[in-house]
Coordinates of C-alpha atoms in Angstrom, one line a residue:
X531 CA -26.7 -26.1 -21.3
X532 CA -23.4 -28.6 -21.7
X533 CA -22.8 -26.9 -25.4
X534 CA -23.1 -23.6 -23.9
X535 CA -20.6 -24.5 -21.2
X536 CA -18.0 -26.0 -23.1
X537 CA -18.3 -22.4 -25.6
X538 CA -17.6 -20.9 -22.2
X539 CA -15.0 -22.6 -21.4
X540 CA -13.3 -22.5 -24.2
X541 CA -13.7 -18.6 -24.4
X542 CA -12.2 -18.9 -21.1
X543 CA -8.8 -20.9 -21.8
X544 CA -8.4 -18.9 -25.0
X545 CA -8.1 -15.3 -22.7
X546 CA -6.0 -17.5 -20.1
X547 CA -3.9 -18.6 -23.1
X548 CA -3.6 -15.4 -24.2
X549 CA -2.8 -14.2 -21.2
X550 CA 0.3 -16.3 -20.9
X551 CA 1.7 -16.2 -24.1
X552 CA 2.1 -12.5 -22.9
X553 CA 4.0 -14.0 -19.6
X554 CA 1.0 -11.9 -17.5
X555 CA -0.7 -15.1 -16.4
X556 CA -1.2 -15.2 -12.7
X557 CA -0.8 -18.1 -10.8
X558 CA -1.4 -19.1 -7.2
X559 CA 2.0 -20.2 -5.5
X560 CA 3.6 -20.9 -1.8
X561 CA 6.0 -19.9 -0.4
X562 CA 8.9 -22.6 0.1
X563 CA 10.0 -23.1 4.1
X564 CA 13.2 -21.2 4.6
X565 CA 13.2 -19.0 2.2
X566 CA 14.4 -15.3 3.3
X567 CA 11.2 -12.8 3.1
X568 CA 11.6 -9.7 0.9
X569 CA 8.0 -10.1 -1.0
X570 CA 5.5 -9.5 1.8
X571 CA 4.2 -6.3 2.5
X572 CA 4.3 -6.9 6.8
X573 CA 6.7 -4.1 6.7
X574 CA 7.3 -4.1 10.6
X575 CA 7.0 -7.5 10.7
X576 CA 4.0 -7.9 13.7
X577 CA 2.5 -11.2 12.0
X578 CA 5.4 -13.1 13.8
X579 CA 6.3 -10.5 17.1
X580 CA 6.2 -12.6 19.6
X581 CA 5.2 -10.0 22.0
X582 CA 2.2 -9.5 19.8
X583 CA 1.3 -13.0 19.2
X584 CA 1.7 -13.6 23.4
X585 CA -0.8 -10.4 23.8
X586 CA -3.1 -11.8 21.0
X587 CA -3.5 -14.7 22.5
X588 CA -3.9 -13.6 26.3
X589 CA -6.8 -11.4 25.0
X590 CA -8.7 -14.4 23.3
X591 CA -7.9 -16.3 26.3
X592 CA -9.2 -13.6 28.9
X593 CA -12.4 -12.7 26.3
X594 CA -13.5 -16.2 26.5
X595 CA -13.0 -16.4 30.3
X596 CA -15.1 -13.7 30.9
X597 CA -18.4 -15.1 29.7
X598 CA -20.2 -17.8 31.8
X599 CA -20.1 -21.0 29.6
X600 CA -23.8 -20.8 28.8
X601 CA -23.0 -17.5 26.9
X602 CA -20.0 -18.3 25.1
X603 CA -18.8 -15.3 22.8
X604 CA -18.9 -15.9 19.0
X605 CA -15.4 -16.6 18.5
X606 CA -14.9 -18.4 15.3
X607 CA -17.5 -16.0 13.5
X608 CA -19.7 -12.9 14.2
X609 CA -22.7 -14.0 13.0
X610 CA -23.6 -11.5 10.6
X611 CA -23.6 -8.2 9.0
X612 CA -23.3 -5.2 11.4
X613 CA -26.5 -4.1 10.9
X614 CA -28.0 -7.3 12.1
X615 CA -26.6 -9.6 14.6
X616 CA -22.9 -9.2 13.8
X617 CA -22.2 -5.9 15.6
X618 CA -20.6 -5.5 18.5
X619 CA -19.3 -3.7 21.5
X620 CA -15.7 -4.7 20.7
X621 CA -15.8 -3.3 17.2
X622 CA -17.6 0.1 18.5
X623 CA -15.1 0.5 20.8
X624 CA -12.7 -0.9 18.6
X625 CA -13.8 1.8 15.8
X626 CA -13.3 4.6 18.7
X627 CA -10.2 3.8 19.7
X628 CA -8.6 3.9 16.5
X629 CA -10.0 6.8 15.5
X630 CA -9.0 8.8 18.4
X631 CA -5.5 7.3 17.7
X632 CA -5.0 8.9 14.2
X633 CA -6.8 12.1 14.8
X634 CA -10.1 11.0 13.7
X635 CA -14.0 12.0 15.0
X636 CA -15.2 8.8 13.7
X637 CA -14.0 5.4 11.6
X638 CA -15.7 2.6 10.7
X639 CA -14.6 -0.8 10.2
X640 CA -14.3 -2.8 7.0
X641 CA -13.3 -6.5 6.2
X642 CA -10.9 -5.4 3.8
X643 CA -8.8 -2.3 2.5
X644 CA -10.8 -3.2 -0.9
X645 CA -14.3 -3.4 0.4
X646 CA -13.6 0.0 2.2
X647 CA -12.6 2.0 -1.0
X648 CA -15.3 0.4 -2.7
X649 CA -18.1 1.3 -1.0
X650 CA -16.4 5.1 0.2
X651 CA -15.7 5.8 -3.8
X652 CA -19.3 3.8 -4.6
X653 CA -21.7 5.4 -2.3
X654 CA -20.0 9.7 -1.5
X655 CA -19.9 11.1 -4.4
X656 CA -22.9 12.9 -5.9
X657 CA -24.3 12.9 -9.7
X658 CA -22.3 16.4 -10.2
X659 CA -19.7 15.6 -8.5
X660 CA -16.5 14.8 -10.1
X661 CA -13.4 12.7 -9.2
X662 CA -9.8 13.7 -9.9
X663 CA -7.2 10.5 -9.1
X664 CA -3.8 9.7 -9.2
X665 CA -3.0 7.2 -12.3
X666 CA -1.5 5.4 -9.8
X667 CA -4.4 4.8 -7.7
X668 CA -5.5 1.3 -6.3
X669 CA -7.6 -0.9 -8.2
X670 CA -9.8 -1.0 -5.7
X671 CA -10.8 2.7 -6.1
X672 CA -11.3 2.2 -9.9
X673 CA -13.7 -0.5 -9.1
X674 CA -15.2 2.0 -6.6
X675 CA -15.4 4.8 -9.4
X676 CA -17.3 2.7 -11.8
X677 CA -19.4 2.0 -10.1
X678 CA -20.3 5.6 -8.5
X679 CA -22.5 8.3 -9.6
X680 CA -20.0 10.5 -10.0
X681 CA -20.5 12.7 -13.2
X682 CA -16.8 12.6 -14.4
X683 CA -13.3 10.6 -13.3
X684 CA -10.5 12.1 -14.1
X685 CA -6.7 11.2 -13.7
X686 CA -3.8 13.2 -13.1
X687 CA 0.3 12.5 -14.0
X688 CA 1.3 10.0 -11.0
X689 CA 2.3 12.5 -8.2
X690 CA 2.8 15.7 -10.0
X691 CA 0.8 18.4 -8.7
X692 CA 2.6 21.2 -10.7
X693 CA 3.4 20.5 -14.3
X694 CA 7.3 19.9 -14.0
X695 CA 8.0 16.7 -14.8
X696 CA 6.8 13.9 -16.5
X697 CA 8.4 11.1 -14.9
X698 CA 5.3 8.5 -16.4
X699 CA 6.3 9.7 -20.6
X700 CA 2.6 10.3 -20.8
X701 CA 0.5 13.0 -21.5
X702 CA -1.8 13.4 -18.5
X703 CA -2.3 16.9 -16.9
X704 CA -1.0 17.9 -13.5
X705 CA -3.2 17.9 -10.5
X706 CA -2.9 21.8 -10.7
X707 CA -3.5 22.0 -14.5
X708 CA -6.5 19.3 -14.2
X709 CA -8.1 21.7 -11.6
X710 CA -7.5 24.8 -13.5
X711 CA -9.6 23.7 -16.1
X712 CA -12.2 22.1 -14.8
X713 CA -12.6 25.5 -12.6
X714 CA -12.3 27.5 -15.9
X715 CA -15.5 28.6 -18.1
X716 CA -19.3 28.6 -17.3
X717 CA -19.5 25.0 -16.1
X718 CA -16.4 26.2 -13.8
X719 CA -17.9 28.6 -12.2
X720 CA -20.2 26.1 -10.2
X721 CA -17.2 24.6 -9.0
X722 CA -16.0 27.9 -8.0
X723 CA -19.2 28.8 -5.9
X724 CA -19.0 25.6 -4.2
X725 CA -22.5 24.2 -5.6
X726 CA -20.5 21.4 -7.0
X727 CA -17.9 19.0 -5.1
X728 CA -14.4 17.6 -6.3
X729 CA -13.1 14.3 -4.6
X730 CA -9.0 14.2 -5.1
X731 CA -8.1 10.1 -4.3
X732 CA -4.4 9.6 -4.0
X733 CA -2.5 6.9 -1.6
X734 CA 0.0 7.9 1.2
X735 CA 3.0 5.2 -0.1
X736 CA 2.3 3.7 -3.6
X737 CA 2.5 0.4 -3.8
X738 CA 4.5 -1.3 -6.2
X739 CA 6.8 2.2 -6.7
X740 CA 7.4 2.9 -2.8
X741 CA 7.3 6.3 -3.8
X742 CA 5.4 9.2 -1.3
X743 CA 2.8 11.4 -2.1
X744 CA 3.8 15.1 -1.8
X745 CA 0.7 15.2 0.4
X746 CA 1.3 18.7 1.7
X747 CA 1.0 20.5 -1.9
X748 CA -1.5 18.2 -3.1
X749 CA -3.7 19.6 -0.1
X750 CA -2.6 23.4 -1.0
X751 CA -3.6 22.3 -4.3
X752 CA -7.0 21.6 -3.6
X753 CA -7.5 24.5 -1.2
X754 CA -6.2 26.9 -4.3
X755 CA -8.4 25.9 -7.0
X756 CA -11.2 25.4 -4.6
X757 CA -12.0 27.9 -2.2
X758 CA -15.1 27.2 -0.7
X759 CA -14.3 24.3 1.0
X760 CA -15.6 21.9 -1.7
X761 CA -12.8 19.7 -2.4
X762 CA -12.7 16.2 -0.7
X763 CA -9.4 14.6 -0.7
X764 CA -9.3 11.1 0.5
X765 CA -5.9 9.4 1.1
X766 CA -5.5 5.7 1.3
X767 CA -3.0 5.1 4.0
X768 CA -2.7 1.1 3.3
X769 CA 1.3 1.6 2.8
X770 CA 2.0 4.2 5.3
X771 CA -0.2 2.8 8.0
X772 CA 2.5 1.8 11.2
X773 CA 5.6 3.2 8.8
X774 CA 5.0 6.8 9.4
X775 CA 4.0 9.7 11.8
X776 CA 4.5 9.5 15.4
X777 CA 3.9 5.8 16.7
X778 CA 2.8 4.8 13.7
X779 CA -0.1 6.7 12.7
X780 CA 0.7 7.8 9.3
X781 CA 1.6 10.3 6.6
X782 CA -1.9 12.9 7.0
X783 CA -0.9 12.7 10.7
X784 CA 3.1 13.0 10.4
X785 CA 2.4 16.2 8.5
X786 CA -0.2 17.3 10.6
X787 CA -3.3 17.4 8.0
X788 CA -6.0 15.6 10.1
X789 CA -8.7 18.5 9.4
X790 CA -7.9 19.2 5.8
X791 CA -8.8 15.5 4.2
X792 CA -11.9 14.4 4.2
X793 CA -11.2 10.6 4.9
X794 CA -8.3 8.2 5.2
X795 CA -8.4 4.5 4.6
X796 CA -5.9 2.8 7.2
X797 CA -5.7 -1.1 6.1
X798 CA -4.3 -3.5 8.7
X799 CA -2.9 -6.5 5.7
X800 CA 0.4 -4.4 5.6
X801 CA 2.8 -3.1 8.5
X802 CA 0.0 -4.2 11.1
X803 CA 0.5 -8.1 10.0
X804 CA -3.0 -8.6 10.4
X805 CA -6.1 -8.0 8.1
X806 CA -9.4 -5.6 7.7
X807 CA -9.6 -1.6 7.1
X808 CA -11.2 1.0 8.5
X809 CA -12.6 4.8 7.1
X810 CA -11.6 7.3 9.4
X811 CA -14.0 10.5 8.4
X812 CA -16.9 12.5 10.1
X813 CA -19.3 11.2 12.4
X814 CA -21.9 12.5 9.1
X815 CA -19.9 10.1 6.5
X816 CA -19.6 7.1 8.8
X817 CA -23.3 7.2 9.5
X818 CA -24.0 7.7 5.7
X819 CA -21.4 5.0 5.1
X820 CA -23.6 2.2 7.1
X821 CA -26.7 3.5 5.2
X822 CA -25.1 3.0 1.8
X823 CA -21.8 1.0 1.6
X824 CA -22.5 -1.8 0.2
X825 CA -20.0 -3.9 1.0
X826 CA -20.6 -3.2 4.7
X827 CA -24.3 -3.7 4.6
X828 CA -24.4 -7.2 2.5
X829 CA -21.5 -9.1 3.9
X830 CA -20.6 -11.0 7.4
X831 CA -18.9 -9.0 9.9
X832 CA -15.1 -9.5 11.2
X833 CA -14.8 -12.0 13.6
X834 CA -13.4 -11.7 17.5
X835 CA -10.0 -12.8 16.5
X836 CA -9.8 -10.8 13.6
X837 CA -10.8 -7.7 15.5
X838 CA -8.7 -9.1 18.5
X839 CA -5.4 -9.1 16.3
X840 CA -6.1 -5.4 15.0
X841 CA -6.5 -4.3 19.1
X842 CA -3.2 -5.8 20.0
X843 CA -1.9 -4.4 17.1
X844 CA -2.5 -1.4 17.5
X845 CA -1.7 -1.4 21.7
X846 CA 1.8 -2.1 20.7
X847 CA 1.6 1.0 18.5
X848 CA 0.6 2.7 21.3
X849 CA 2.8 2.1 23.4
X850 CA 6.0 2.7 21.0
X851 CA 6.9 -0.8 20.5
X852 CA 7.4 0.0 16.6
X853 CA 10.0 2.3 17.5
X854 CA 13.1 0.0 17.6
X855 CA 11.7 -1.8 14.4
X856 CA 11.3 1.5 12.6
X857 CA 14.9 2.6 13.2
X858 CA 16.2 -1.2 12.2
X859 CA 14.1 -0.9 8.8
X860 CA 15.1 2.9 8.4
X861 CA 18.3 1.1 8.3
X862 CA 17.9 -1.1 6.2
X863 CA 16.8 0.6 3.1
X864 CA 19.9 3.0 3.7
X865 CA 21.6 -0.1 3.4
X866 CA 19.9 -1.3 0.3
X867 CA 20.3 1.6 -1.6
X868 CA 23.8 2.4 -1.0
X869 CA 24.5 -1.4 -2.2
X870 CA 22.5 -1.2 -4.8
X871 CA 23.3 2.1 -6.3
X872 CA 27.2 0.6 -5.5
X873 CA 26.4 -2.4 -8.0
X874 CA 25.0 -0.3 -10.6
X875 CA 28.0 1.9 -10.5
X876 CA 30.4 -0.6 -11.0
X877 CA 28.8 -2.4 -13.9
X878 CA 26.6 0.5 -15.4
X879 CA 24.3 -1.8 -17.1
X880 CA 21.9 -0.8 -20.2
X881 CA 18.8 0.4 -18.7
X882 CA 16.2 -2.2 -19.7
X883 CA 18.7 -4.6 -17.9
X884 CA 18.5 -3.0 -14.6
X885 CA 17.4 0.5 -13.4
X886 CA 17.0 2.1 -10.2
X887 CA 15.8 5.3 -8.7
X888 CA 18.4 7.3 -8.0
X889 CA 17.0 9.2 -4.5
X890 CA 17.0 7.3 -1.5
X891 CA 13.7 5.2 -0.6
X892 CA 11.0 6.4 1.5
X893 CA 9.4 3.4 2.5
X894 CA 10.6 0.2 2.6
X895 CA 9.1 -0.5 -1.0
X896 CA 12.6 -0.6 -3.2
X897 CA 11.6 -1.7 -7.1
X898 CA 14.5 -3.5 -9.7
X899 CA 13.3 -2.1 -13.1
X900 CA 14.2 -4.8 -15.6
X901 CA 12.8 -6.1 -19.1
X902 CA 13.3 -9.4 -17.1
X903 CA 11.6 -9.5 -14.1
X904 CA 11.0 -13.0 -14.3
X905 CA 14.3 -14.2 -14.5
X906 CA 15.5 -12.0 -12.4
X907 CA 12.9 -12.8 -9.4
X908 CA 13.8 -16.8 -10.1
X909 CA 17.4 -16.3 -9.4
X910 CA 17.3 -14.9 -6.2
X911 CA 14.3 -17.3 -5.2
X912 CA 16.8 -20.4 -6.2
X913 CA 19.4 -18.7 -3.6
X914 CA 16.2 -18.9 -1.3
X915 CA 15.2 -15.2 -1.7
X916 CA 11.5 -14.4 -1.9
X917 CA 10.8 -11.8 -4.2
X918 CA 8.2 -11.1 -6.9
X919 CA 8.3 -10.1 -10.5
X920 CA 5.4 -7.6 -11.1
X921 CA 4.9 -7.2 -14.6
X922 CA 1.7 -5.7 -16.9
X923 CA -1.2 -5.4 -16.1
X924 CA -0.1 -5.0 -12.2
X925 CA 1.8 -2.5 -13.6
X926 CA 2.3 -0.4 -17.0
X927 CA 3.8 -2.1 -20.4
X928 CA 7.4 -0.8 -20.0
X929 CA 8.1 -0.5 -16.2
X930 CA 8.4 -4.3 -15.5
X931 CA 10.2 -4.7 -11.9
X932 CA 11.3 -6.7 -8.8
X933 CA 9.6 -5.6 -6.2
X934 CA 11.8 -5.7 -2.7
X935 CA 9.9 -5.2 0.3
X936 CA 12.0 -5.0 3.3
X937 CA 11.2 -5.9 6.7
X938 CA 12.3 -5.0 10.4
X939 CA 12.5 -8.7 10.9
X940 CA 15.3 -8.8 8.3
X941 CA 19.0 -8.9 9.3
X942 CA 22.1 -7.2 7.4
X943 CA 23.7 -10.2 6.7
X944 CA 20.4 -11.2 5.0
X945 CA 19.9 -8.2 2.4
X946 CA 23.4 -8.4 1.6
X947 CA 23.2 -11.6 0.6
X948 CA 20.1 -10.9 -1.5
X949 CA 21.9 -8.2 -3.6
X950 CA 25.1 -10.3 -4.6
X951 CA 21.9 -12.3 -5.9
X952 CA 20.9 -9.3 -7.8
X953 CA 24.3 -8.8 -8.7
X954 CA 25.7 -12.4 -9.7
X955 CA 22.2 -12.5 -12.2
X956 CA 23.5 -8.8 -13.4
X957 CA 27.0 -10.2 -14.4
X958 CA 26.1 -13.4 -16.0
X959 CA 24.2 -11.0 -18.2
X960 CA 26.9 -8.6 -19.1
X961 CA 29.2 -8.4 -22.0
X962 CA 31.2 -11.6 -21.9
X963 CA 34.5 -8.5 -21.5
X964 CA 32.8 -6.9 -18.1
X965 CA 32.0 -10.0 -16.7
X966 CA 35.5 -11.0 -17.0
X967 CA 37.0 -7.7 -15.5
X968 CA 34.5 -7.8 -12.6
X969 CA 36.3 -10.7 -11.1
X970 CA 35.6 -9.2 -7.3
X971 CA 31.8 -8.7 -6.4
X972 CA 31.0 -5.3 -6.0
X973 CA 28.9 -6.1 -2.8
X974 CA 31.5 -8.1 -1.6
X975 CA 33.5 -5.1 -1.3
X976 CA 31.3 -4.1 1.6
X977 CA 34.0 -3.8 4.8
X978 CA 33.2 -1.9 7.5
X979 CA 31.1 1.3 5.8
X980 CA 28.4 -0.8 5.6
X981 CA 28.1 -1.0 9.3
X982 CA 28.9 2.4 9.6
X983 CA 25.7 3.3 7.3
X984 CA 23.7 1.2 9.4
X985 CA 25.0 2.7 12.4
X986 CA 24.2 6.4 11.2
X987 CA 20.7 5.6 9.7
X988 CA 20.0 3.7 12.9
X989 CA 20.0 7.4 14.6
X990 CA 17.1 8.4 12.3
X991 CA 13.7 8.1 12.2
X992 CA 11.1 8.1 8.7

């Protein structure tokens, strides 16, 4: 047993070894008191509202209260699964509440955004059925996928649904193209007639991009190729959940495509500062969901404060109190990209140095490209800056980045002060000639049209 051990182990360090001689090796780190937040992905920053945080804890307070002492409410666990002793009246009503909120017949709760595409992508799709998914997609619905029954997965260039573009340099089909053939020829024409089903799996706001799905033609898409009603699309909301639509309720709902998707995953770990998932979908697909997801059936249940978190939540959605922190965040990445794009004007660096995208954000998920990420991300964190370098396998050899979340806790004053970070690190690595001519800061050329961007972006709303 001990030799067999140690020839584990040793296979062990020599994949963690290789790992880091490829700088990929992950670590586990904290976060050093003080520093300035621009890593996490609490986008509207709840976790800390102190209106939230006073609601949380009045609801605890008046849940406990209202049981006699001899039945005192499970509060620091549920005791359970759902199916046996770890359900609850809470969570049903919990379940109803939010799905009523987005649009929704049904939802069901899971203890994670990655247990609930698991089990959806595990457990729905049939042995002929087929799956068609962004590249981009979460790893937690390639973990689903594998381990479906789904006769066939197949991916699609990142967010191209006609074949313009290739923004990724690879070869992948279009979502149109990909449909058009697997509708063409004899094995087509079952998908045609409808005896076969197509699930499409894309996300609302890719992570580590910030870049949108163009929702409304992917579902005009789908309806094209298949006509019979056989086309599934699920969209996993984790990034737009709280950041768009009215009050919060997301991208299907802001463009009003509640009845053409056949579930949404709405994650609470991001804008809604707190932590769990649910599956909105038919009353049909939640009940076949508790029959067959796995990792709802085999694993203990959400507890009353995390459940109590997600209500208060989701009551300050409802009653608009995102709205002022949407327009300050709105703001924000106005103001990050007209400072950014302002550096990169002025010192016009090689592209594996830095490289942006040249539209204006859509969420408030801004990326550095850069060959050097790591440095990059260490320099700002010495100037007390949290941000992350998110290299391979996170994401593709070749599109390395710094990953800038912003918050509506965040000030001005702090994201300016970020980005003569970004710039200082730019300059020190610029021909010894620029660095010399750039003797003024391009971002501390700011003045007043700063203010006056904020001011103007202030007015709108994502």
């Amino acid at each position: 047993m001990d030799d067999n051990l140690t020839t584990l182990e040793a296979r062990l360090a020599s994949l963690l070894a290789r790992r880091e001689s490829r700088s990929q090796l992950r670590r586990l780190t904290t976060v050093s008191p003080g520093m300035v937040d621009f890593s996490s992905n609490s986008y509207l920053s709840l976790s800390n509202h102190p209106d939230v945080q006073r609601a949380y804890l009045s609801l605890l307070s008046s849940h406990i209260n209202s049981i006699s002492p001899a039945s005192s409410p499970p509060i620091l666990g549920s005791g359970g699964s759902r199916l046996l002793d770890g359900n609850s009246s809470f969570s049903e009503s919990l379940e109803r509440d939010i799905a009523s909120f987005h649009g929704a017949p049904a939802g069901l709760l899971f203890n994670s955004g990655f247990d609930a595409n698991v089990g959806l992508f595990s457990c729905v799709p049939q042995p002929t059925d087929v799956i068609v998914y962004d590249e981009l997609i979460h790893a937690s619905v390639h973990d689903g996928m594998k381990l479906s029954r789904a006769a066939q997965r197949l991916p699609f260039r990142h967010n191209a649904v006609s074949t313009k573009g290739n923004r990724m340099g690879k070869n992948l089909r279009s979502l149109d193209a990909l449909l058009r053939d697997l509708t063409t020829g004899s094995s087509g024409r079952e998908f045609l007639d409808g005896k076969r089903n197509v699930f499409v799996a894309v996300e609302g706001v890719y992570s580590m991009d910030g870049d949108v799905a163009p929702l409304q033609e992917i579902v005009e898409c789908v309806e094209r190729w298949l006509p019979k009603g056989n086309g599934y699309i699920i969209v996993d909301e984790a990034h737009s959940t709280g950041i768009y639509g009215a009050q919060g309720r997301g991208l299907v709902c802001q463009l009003g495509l509640e009845n053409r998707v056949f579930a949404r995953v709405h994650t609470f770990g991001k804008a809604m500062g707190c932590s769990g998932a649910i599956v909105l979908s038919s009353h049909t697909t939640r009940a076949y969901l508790i029959n067959y997801a796995r990792p709802l059936i085999y694993t203990t249940a959400m507890a009353l404060p995390s459940l109590a978190s997600i209500k208060v939540t989701y009551n300050f959605l409802m009653n608009g109190g995102q709205e002022p922190l949407i327009r300050n965040l709105h703001g924000l990445m106005q103001q990050t990209h007209n400072l950014l794009q302002s550096i990169c004007a002025h010192y016009n660096p090689p592209a594996d140095l830095l490289r942006l995208d040249p539209n204006p954000p859509k969420s408030p998920i801004i990326p550095l490209f850069t060959a050097h990420p790591r440095s990059l991300a260490q320099h700002c964190q010495r100037a007390g800056f949290m941000v992350r370098p998110i290299v391979a396998p996170t994401v593709p050899e070749g599109s390395e980045r710094v990953r800038i979340c912003l918050h509506a806790g965040n000030t001005a004053t702090e994201v300016e002060a970020l980005l003569r970070g970004v710039e200082e690190w730019l300059r020190s690595r610029m021909p010894t000639e620029i660095q010399e001519a750039a003797v003024d800061l391009a971002i501390s050329q700011r003045s007043e049209a700063v203010d006056d961007i904020l001011a103007e972006a202030g007015k709108a709303k994502l």
